[in-house]
Every structure is written in structure tokens, then in C-alpha cells.
CSV table of C-alpha atoms and ligand atoms in Angstrom, one decimal:
chain,number,residue,atom,x,y,z
A,307,UNK,CA,-19.3,4.8,3.8
A,308,UNK,CA,-16.7,3.8,6.4
A,309,UNK,CA,-13.2,3.0,5.1
A,310,UNK,CA,-11.3,-0.2,5.8
A,311,UNK,CA,-10.4,-0.9,9.4
A,312,UNK,CA,-6.8,0.2,10.2
A,313,UNK,CA,-6.2,-3.3,11.5
A,314,UNK,CA,-8.1,-6.6,10.8
A,315,UNK,CA,-7.0,-9.9,12.2
A,316,UNK,CA,-8.8,-13.0,10.6
A,317,UNK,CA,-8.7,-16.5,12.1
A,318,UNK,CA,-5.1,-16.2,13.3
A,319,UNK,CA,-3.6,-19.3,14.8
A,320,UNK,CA,-0.1,-20.2,16.2
A,321,UNK,CA,1.0,-23.4,17.9
A,322,UNK,CA,4.1,-23.9,19.9
A,323,UNK,CA,4.7,-27.7,20.2
A,324,UNK,CA,1.4,-29.0,21.6
A,325,UNK,CA,0.2,-25.6,22.8
A,326,UNK,CA,-2.3,-23.5,20.9
A,327,UNK,CA,-0.8,-20.2,21.9
A,328,UNK,CA,-3.3,-18.3,19.7
A,329,UNK,CA,-6.3,-20.2,18.2
A,330,UNK,CA,-8.6,-18.8,15.5
A,331,UNK,CA,-8.6,-15.2,16.8
A,332,UNK,CA,-10.4,-12.5,14.7
A,333,UNK,CA,-11.0,-8.8,15.5
A,334,UNK,CA,-10.9,-5.5,13.8
A,335,UNK,CA,-10.2,-1.9,14.8
A,336,UNK,CA,-10.9,1.4,13.1
A,337,UNK,CA,-8.4,4.3,13.1
A,338,UNK,CA,-8.4,6.2,16.3
A,339,UNK,CA,-10.1,3.4,18.3
A,340,UNK,CA,-8.6,1.9,21.6
A,341,UNK,CA,-8.5,-1.8,22.3
A,342,UNK,CA,-7.6,-3.7,25.4
A,343,UNK,CA,-6.4,-7.3,25.1
A,344,UNK,CA,-6.8,-9.1,28.4
A,345,UNK,CA,-6.7,-12.7,29.7
A,346,UNK,CA,-4.9,-14.8,32.3
A,347,UNK,CA,-1.2,-15.6,32.1
A,348,UNK,CA,-0.3,-17.6,29.1
A,349,UNK,CA,-3.5,-17.0,27.3
A,350,UNK,CA,-1.8,-15.8,24.1
A,351,UNK,CA,-1.8,-12.0,24.4
A,352,UNK,CA,1.8,-11.4,23.7
A,353,UNK,CA,1.8,-14.0,21.0
A,354,UNK,CA,-1.1,-12.3,19.3
A,355,UNK,CA,0.9,-9.0,19.3
A,356,UNK,CA,4.0,-10.9,18.0
A,357,UNK,CA,1.9,-12.3,15.2
A,358,UNK,CA,0.6,-8.8,14.2
A,359,UNK,CA,3.9,-7.1,14.4
A,360,UNK,CA,5.9,-9.8,12.6
A,361,UNK,CA,8.0,-11.2,15.5
A,362,UNK,CA,6.2,-14.6,15.1
A,363,UNK,CA,4.8,-16.0,11.9
A,364,UNK,CA,1.2,-17.4,12.0
A,365,UNK,CA,0.4,-21.0,11.1
A,366,UNK,CA,-2.8,-19.8,9.6
A,367,UNK,CA,-4.9,-16.7,9.3
A,368,UNK,CA,-4.4,-13.2,8.0
A,369,UNK,CA,-3.5,-9.7,9.2
A,370,UNK,CA,-4.6,-6.7,7.2
A,371,UNK,CA,-3.4,-3.1,7.7
A,372,UNK,CA,-5.7,-0.6,6.0
A,373,UNK,CA,-7.0,-3.4,3.8
A,374,UNK,CA,-3.6,-4.5,2.8
A,375,UNK,CA,-2.5,-8.1,3.6
A,376,UNK,CA,0.5,-7.8,5.9
A,377,UNK,CA,0.5,-11.4,7.1
A,378,UNK,CA,4.0,-12.6,8.0
A,379,UNK,CA,5.5,-9.1,7.5
A,380,UNK,CA,9.0,-8.5,9.0
A,381,UNK,CA,9.1,-6.3,12.2
A,382,UNK,CA,11.0,-3.5,10.5
A,383,UNK,CA,8.4,-3.4,7.7
A,384,UNK,CA,5.6,-3.2,10.2
A,385,UNK,CA,7.4,-0.2,11.8
A,386,UNK,CA,7.8,1.4,8.4
A,387,UNK,CA,4.1,1.1,7.8
A,388,UNK,CA,3.3,2.7,11.1
A,389,UNK,CA,2.8,-0.2,13.5
A,390,UNK,CA,5.0,0.1,16.6
A,391,UNK,CA,4.9,-2.0,19.8
A,392,UNK,CA,6.5,-2.0,23.2
A,393,UNK,CA,7.8,-5.1,24.8
A,394,UNK,CA,6.6,-6.8,28.0
A,395,UNK,CA,10.2,-7.5,28.9
A,396,UNK,CA,12.1,-4.3,28.4
A,397,UNK,CA,15.6,-4.6,27.0
A,398,UNK,CA,17.2,-1.2,26.4
A,399,UNK,CA,20.8,-0.8,25.4
A,400,UNK,CA,21.9,-0.9,29.0
A,401,UNK,CA,25.3,0.6,28.5
A,402,UNK,CA,24.1,3.5,26.4
A,403,UNK,CA,22.8,6.8,27.8
A,404,UNK,CA,19.1,6.8,28.2
A,405,UNK,CA,18.5,9.4,25.6
A,406,UNK,CA,20.8,7.7,23.1
A,407,UNK,CA,18.4,4.7,23.2
A,408,UNK,CA,15.9,7.0,21.4
A,409,UNK,CA,18.4,8.5,18.9
A,410,UNK,CA,18.6,5.1,17.3
A,411,UNK,CA,14.9,4.8,16.4
A,412,UNK,CA,14.9,8.6,15.6
A,413,UNK,CA,17.2,7.7,12.7
A,414,UNK,CA,15.0,4.9,11.4
A,415,UNK,CA,13.8,5.0,7.8
A,416,UNK,CA,10.2,5.8,8.9
A,417,UNK,CA,11.2,8.8,11.0
A,418,UNK,CA,13.6,10.0,8.3
A,419,UNK,CA,10.9,9.7,5.7
A,420,UNK,CA,8.2,11.5,7.8
A,421,UNK,CA,10.4,14.2,9.4
A,422,UNK,CA,13.4,14.3,7.2
A,423,UNK,CA,15.8,17.2,7.9
A,424,UNK,CA,13.0,19.2,9.5
A,425,UNK,CA,13.3,17.2,12.7
A,426,UNK,CA,16.3,19.2,13.9
A,427,UNK,CA,18.7,17.9,16.5
A,428,UNK,CA,17.9,14.3,17.3
A,429,UNK,CA,19.4,14.6,20.8
A,430,UNK,CA,17.0,17.4,21.6
A,431,UNK,CA,14.0,15.5,20.2
A,432,UNK,CA,15.0,12.5,22.3
A,433,UNK,CA,15.2,14.6,25.5
A,434,UNK,CA,11.8,16.1,24.6
A,435,UNK,CA,10.3,12.7,24.1
A,436,UNK,CA,11.6,11.6,27.5
A,437,UNK,CA,10.0,14.6,29.2
A,438,UNK,CA,6.7,13.6,27.4
A,439,UNK,CA,6.7,10.2,29.0
A,440,UNK,CA,7.4,11.5,32.5
A,441,UNK,CA,11.2,12.1,32.9
A,442,UNK,CA,11.6,15.3,34.9
A,443,UNK,CA,12.5,18.4,32.9
A,444,UNK,CA,16.2,19.4,33.2
A,445,UNK,CA,17.1,16.3,35.1
A,446,UNK,CA,20.4,14.5,34.5
A,447,UNK,CA,18.7,11.1,34.3
A,448,UNK,CA,18.5,11.0,30.5
A,449,UNK,CA,22.3,11.3,30.4
A,450,UNK,CA,22.9,8.3,32.7
A,451,UNK,CA,23.3,4.8,31.3
A,452,UNK,CA,20.0,3.1,30.7
A,453,UNK,CA,21.0,0.1,32.9
A,454,UNK,CA,20.8,2.4,36.0
A,455,UNK,CA,17.1,3.3,35.5
A,456,UNK,CA,14.6,2.1,38.0
A,457,UNK,CA,11.9,-0.2,36.6
A,458,UNK,CA,9.2,2.4,36.2
A,459,UNK,CA,11.5,4.6,34.1
A,460,UNK,CA,12.6,1.6,32.0
A,461,UNK,CA,8.9,1.2,31.1
A,462,UNK,CA,8.7,4.9,30.3
A,463,UNK,CA,11.8,4.7,28.1
A,464,UNK,CA,10.2,1.7,26.3
A,465,UNK,CA,7.1,3.8,25.7
A,466,UNK,CA,9.2,6.7,24.4
A,467,UNK,CA,11.0,4.3,22.0
A,468,UNK,CA,7.7,3.1,20.6
A,469,UNK,CA,6.4,6.7,20.2
A,470,UNK,CA,9.6,7.9,18.7
A,471,UNK,CA,8.7,5.8,15.6
A,472,UNK,CA,5.7,8.0,14.9
A,473,UNK,CA,3.3,5.1,14.9
A,474,UNK,CA,-0.3,5.1,13.6
A,475,UNK,CA,-1.0,2.0,15.6
A,476,UNK,CA,0.6,1.9,19.1
A,477,UNK,CA,0.7,-1.5,20.7
A,478,UNK,CA,1.7,-1.6,24.4
A,479,UNK,CA,2.4,-5.0,26.0
A,480,UNK,CA,1.9,-4.6,29.8
A,481,UNK,CA,3.1,-1.0,30.1
A,482,UNK,CA,1.7,-0.8,33.6
A,483,UNK,CA,3.2,-4.0,35.0
A,484,UNK,CA,5.5,-3.2,37.9
A,485,UNK,CA,4.4,0.4,38.1
A,486,UNK,CA,2.9,1.9,41.2
A,487,UNK,CA,-0.7,3.2,41.2
A,488,UNK,CA,0.7,6.8,41.1
A,489,UNK,CA,3.1,6.0,38.3
A,490,UNK,CA,0.2,4.5,36.3
A,491,UNK,CA,-2.0,7.5,37.1
A,492,UNK,CA,0.7,9.8,35.7
A,493,UNK,CA,0.7,7.9,32.4
A,494,UNK,CA,-3.1,8.1,31.8
A,495,UNK,CA,-3.2,11.7,30.4
A,496,UNK,CA,-0.3,10.9,28.0
A,497,UNK,CA,-2.2,7.8,26.7
A,498,UNK,CA,-5.3,9.9,26.2
A,499,UNK,CA,-3.2,12.5,24.4
A,500,UNK,CA,-1.7,9.9,22.1
A,501,UNK,CA,-5.1,8.6,21.2
A,502,UNK,CA,-7.5,11.6,21.3
A,503,UNK,CA,-5.3,14.5,20.3
A,504,UNK,CA,-2.8,12.8,18.1
A,505,UNK,CA,-5.4,10.3,16.7
A,506,UNK,CA,-3.2,7.2,17.1
A,507,UNK,CA,-4.9,3.9,17.3
A,508,UNK,CA,-4.0,2.3,20.6
A,509,UNK,CA,-3.9,-1.4,21.6
A,510,UNK,CA,-2.9,-2.3,25.2
A,511,UNK,CA,-2.3,-5.7,26.7
A,512,UNK,CA,-2.8,-5.3,30.4
A,513,UNK,CA,-3.4,-7.2,33.6
A,514,UNK,CA,-4.2,-4.0,35.4
A,515,UNK,CA,-7.9,-3.9,34.4
A,516,UNK,CA,-9.2,-1.0,36.4
A,517,UNK,CA,-6.6,1.3,34.9
A,518,UNK,CA,-6.8,-0.2,31.5
A,519,UNK,CA,-10.6,0.4,31.4
A,520,UNK,CA,-10.0,4.1,31.9
A,521,UNK,CA,-8.2,4.2,28.6
A,522,UNK,CA,-9.8,1.7,26.2
A,523,UNK,CA,-13.3,1.7,24.7
A,524,UNK,CA,-13.2,-1.9,23.5
A,525,UNK,CA,-11.8,-5.1,24.9
A,526,UNK,CA,-11.1,-8.7,23.7
A,527,UNK,CA,-10.6,-11.5,26.2
A,528,UNK,CA,-8.3,-14.4,25.5
A,529,UNK,CA,-8.3,-17.7,27.3
A,530,UNK,CA,-6.1,-20.7,26.2
A,531,UNK,CA,-5.4,-18.8,23.0
A,532,UNK,CA,-9.1,-18.3,22.1
A,533,UNK,CA,-11.1,-15.2,22.1
A,534,UNK,CA,-13.8,-15.8,24.6
A,535,UNK,CA,-15.4,-12.3,24.7
A,536,UNK,CA,-15.4,-9.0,23.0
A,537,UNK,CA,-17.2,-5.7,23.8
A,538,UNK,CA,-17.0,-2.7,26.1
A,539,UNK,CA,-15.2,-3.2,29.4
A,540,UNK,CA,-18.5,-3.5,31.3
A,541,UNK,CA,-19.9,-6.0,28.7
A,542,UNK,CA,-16.9,-8.4,28.8
A,543,UNK,CA,-16.8,-8.4,32.6
A,544,UNK,CA,-20.4,-9.6,32.7
A,545,UNK,CA,-19.5,-12.7,30.7
A,546,UNK,CA,-19.5,-15.8,32.9
A,547,UNK,CA,-16.6,-17.4,31.0
A,548,UNK,CA,-14.5,-14.3,31.6
A,549,UNK,CA,-15.2,-14.2,35.3
A,550,UNK,CA,-14.4,-17.9,35.5
A,551,UNK,CA,-11.1,-17.4,33.5
A,552,UNK,CA,-10.1,-14.8,36.0
A,553,UNK,CA,-11.0,-16.7,39.2
A,554,UNK,CA,-8.0,-17.4,41.2
A,555,UNK,CA,-5.7,-15.3,39.0
A,556,UNK,CA,-4.0,-12.2,40.3
A,557,UNK,CA,-6.4,-9.8,38.5
A,558,UNK,CA,-9.3,-8.0,40.1
A,559,UNK,CA,-12.3,-9.1,38.1
A,560,UNK,CA,-14.7,-6.5,39.3
A,561,UNK,CA,-12.9,-3.5,37.7
B,716,LIG,N1,8.4,-18.7,21.7
B,716,LIG,C1,7.6,-19.6,22.3
B,716,LIG,N2,8.0,-20.9,22.3
B,716,LIG,C2,7.2,-21.9,23.0
B,716,LIG,N3,6.0,-21.6,23.6
B,716,LIG,C3,5.7,-20.3,23.6
B,716,LIG,C4,6.4,-19.2,23.0
B,716,LIG,N4,5.8,-18.1,23.2
B,716,LIG,C5,4.7,-18.3,23.9
B,716,LIG,N5,4.6,-19.6,24.2
B,716,LIG,C6,3.5,-20.3,24.9
B,716,LIG,O1,2.3,-19.9,24.3
B,716,LIG,C7,1.3,-19.6,25.3
B,716,LIG,C8,0.9,-18.2,25.2
B,716,LIG,O2,2.0,-17.3,25.7
B,716,LIG,P1,1.9,-15.7,25.7
B,716,LIG,O3,3.3,-15.3,26.1
B,716,LIG,O4,1.4,-15.3,24.4
B,716,LIG,O5,0.8,-15.5,26.8
B,716,LIG,P2,0.4,-14.1,27.5
B,716,LIG,O6,-1.1,-14.0,27.5
B,716,LIG,O7,1.2,-12.9,26.9
B,716,LIG,O8,0.9,-14.3,29.0
B,716,LIG,P3,1.4,-13.3,30.1
B,716,LIG,O9,0.2,-12.6,30.7
B,716,LIG,O10,2.1,-14.2,31.2
B,716,LIG,O11,2.4,-12.3,29.5
B,716,LIG,C9,2.0,-20.0,26.6
B,716,LIG,O12,1.6,-21.3,26.9
B,716,LIG,C10,3.4,-19.9,26.4
B,716,LIG,O13,4.2,-20.8,27.2
B,717,LIG,MG1,2.5,-11.6,27.7
């Protein structure tokens, strides 16, 4: 018999003023699965992530992690359970060295509990993590202030910050946005490793469908806060309503 899904979202809704940002959305995901969340601008993707990770409280509906009700959890509690997310708008500590941005999460209660004293020198772990996400080995960039990083490297730092928390569920909000095709291509093996080798469950919000569909096995599509389709990438792109939702938007629908 299969165990509980690692994440189950039931009838989640959130209104902002007159706007149904997320309306009656349900889905579930088993451990080790990969899910893409797609939809036009303003369709509720980031709000859905904010609801799951505790940055926004739902008006109604439930969120379960491994069968446990975590609805309305605080963000730090979500992290301590093993749910970590990256932000669409990256806000590092700009005046701090790049690698020091990671030393902070590396001293979080979750990492201390999991790794304790065995983790060694946190500065070294931070540098190693930066190399994992694509900072060149032995470069001086990790020692510069984070504010000096080009956009693509800011996104890599954000991914490293998320991964430093040893998450079981990794939620990435538009990791690829603003990255060049070659930058994205260089991220794909790492995302595969996170999921396939390390067994982490991966949720990605993306507008870059072609690249997203190389990573995820399952997709849900939001439009005006509602889930309008769910299935494999090929299945959802066949749905008439999905094609219509994407018409005129910046996204290539035939990915
Ligand atoms: N804190 C907030 N206060 C008021 N309205 C909000 C807030 N957050 C989101 N919204 C509104 O909720 C709707 C969904 O926004 P959300 O950011 O979740 O969309 P999205 O799918 O992530 O869009 P994008 O692709 O542009 O990132 C939008 O109409 C947005 O203006
Ligand atoms: Mg968003």
C-alpha cells in the first residue's frame, strides 16, 4: 500500500480584495515526484506557493505534509519540516559576501538538527554549495558582496540558499526567469540530481515551458486562480482551455 502523499492541497482559496488569487485548488504529490505549476501572469502560482509555505494564510482549504495538517503554518516551521522555497524576486543580503548569505541558513535549527557538529566548517560548506549551483571553482566571486552579482548568479544563490536547508520538498518560483538558454541548460543536470539522486520532491513554477517540461513529470495549470488542467506536460498542452489561456501571453504554447 502506498503511504500518504508528501504534499496534499485540498480546496485551497485566497482572496485579495475582490480578486480570487487562488480558488478551490487541490492537488497531491508523492515523495520523489516532480510537479510544474504553470499559468499566465497573475494566475495565482506564487500565491499558491505562499499558501503552502506559510507566507500567506488561506481563507479556506487545507495543506497536508505527509498526512499532517500544516494549514497556516509559519514559514520557519515549514522549513523545519523540510519544505523550502525560492523566491521569484530574489532579495539576498546585498552588503554581505555571497557565501555568507548561505552561512545564515546553514546555522538554521533544521540544518543543525540534521547535520549537527558533523557538518564541519560552514564557510566551506557554503562555498561547496555555490559550486554545486554553478559558481566556478576557486573563483573569487563568492567573496564579493552579493549586491554585485549579475542576475543569473543571484538566481543561483537563491537556489543554493533553498538547498542549504536540506529540504525534502524543494519549491522553486521562476528559477529560470531572466536566465539565458545556456544558463538554464547548465541548471538542468543539477535539478535532475536534486530529484533523482537525492530523492527530493520538486515543485517548479515556470513560464519557460520547454525547459520546465524536461524536468517535471506532472503539471497543473492555473488560470484566474483556478486549476484548469492537470496531467503530463503533453496532456495539459492538449487541453483547449490551456491553449486559450496562453494565447497572446509571452509563453510558447507548443513546448
Ligand atoms: N499580497 C497581495 N495583495 C494583493 N493582491 C495580490 C497579492 N499577491 C497577489 N495578488 C494578486 O493575486 C493574483 C495572483 O497573483 P500571483 O502573484 O499569485 O500570480 P502569479 O501566477 O505568480 O503571476 P506571475 O506569473 O506574474 O508571477 C494577482 O491578481 C495579484 O495581483
Ligand atoms: Mg509569480
